[in-house]
GROMACS .gro file of C-alpha atoms in nm:
model
   79
    1MET     CA    1   0.000   0.000   0.001
    2ALA     CA    2   0.132   0.347  -0.091
    3GLU     CA    3   0.210   0.588   0.182
    4ASN     CA    4   0.017   0.919   0.192
    5THR     CA    5   0.284   1.178   0.122
    6LYS     CA    6   0.045   1.470   0.058
    7ARG     CA    7  -0.025   1.528   0.432
    8SER     CA    8   0.061   1.874   0.562
    9LEU     CA    9   0.048   1.999   0.917
   10PHE     CA   10  -0.029   2.357   0.798
   11GLY     CA   11  -0.284   2.263   0.530
   12LEU     CA   12  -0.659   2.324   0.547
   13HIS     CA   13  -0.695   1.992   0.725
   14GLY     CA   14  -0.431   2.073   0.989
   15ILE     CA   15  -0.360   2.353   1.228
   16PHE     CA   16  -0.457   2.619   0.977
   17GLY     CA   17  -0.800   2.461   0.925
   18VAL     CA   18  -0.864   2.446   1.295
   19LEU     CA   19  -0.764   2.810   1.341
   20ILE     CA   20  -0.994   2.920   1.060
   21SER     CA   21  -1.286   2.739   1.217
   22ILE     CA   22  -1.219   2.879   1.563
   23VAL     CA   23  -1.178   3.235   1.433
   24GLY     CA   24  -1.499   3.194   1.228
   25LEU     CA   25  -1.696   3.068   1.526
   26LEU     CA   26  -1.558   3.350   1.749
   27ALA     CA   27  -1.660   3.607   1.485
   28ILE     CA   28  -2.013   3.464   1.476
   29LEU     CA   29  -2.028   3.467   1.853
   30ILE     CA   30  -1.912   3.833   1.875
   31THR     CA   31  -2.160   3.939   1.604
   32LEU     CA   32  -2.453   3.774   1.773
   33MET     CA   33  -2.364   3.919   2.114
   34LEU     CA   34  -2.338   4.269   1.973
   35MET     CA   35  -2.674   4.228   1.810
   36VAL     CA   36  -2.823   4.117   2.143
   37ILE     CA   37  -2.678   4.425   2.316
   38VAL     CA   38  -2.827   4.656   2.055
   39VAL     CA   39  -3.172   4.496   2.083
   40GLN     CA   40  -3.167   4.515   2.463
   41ARG     CA   41  -3.064   4.876   2.464
   42HIS     CA   42  -3.339   4.963   2.220
   43ALA     CA   43  -3.597   4.777   2.430
   44ALA     CA   44  -3.476   4.955   2.743
   45VAL     CA   45  -3.502   5.302   2.584
   46LYS     CA   46  -3.823   5.263   2.391
   47PRO     CA   47  -4.055   5.011   2.563
   48TYR     CA   48  -4.391   4.938   2.417
   49ASP     CA   49  -4.716   4.998   2.606
   50PRO     CA   50  -4.916   4.672   2.614
   51THR     CA   51  -5.231   4.854   2.747
   52ALA     CA   52  -5.317   4.964   2.391
   53ILE     CA   53  -5.505   4.632   2.354
   54ARG     CA   54  -5.813   4.710   2.557
   55ASP     CA   55  -6.001   4.381   2.525
   56ILE     CA   56  -5.817   4.086   2.371
   57HIS     CA   57  -6.146   3.909   2.295
   58ASN     CA   58  -6.242   4.177   2.040
   59VAL     CA   59  -5.926   4.120   1.832
   60LYS     CA   60  -5.987   3.896   1.534
   61MET     CA   61  -5.715   3.724   1.339
   62ILE     CA   62  -5.788   3.891   1.003
   63ASP     CA   63  -5.974   4.218   1.041
   64VAL     CA   64  -5.936   4.574   0.909
   65ASN     CA   65  -6.009   4.720   1.253
   66ASN     CA   66  -5.705   4.550   1.413
   67LYS     CA   67  -5.500   4.869   1.360
   68GLN     CA   68  -5.667   5.029   1.656
   69PHE     CA   69  -5.545   4.743   1.881
   70ALA     CA   70  -5.182   4.764   1.763
   71PHE     CA   71  -4.906   4.818   2.015
   72ILE     CA   72  -4.824   5.184   2.055
   73ASP     CA   73  -4.486   5.319   2.170
   74ALA     CA   74  -4.496   5.472   2.512
   75GLU     CA   75  -4.339   5.794   2.380
   76LYS     CA   76  -4.608   5.836   2.112
   77LYS     CA   77  -4.882   5.773   2.362
   78ASP     CA   78  -4.770   6.059   2.586
   79LYS     CA   79  -4.776   6.313   2.303
   0.00000   0.00000   0.00000
């Protein structure tokens, strides 16, 4: 049987490939964490007011009048 002479420690299947996968996973992790921070800051600054829905039993799944039951930002409600 012939010996595999095409192996390389620094090829895509070696250390270099492992480093690429680790850096890629860390980049995905950092991106998702930054997106979470942005969403949480937005929710803390502009919360919605759930009291805009007066009676949940009057809301139908498909109805033109559902716009009056939509969630309203707390800042818009005060104005």
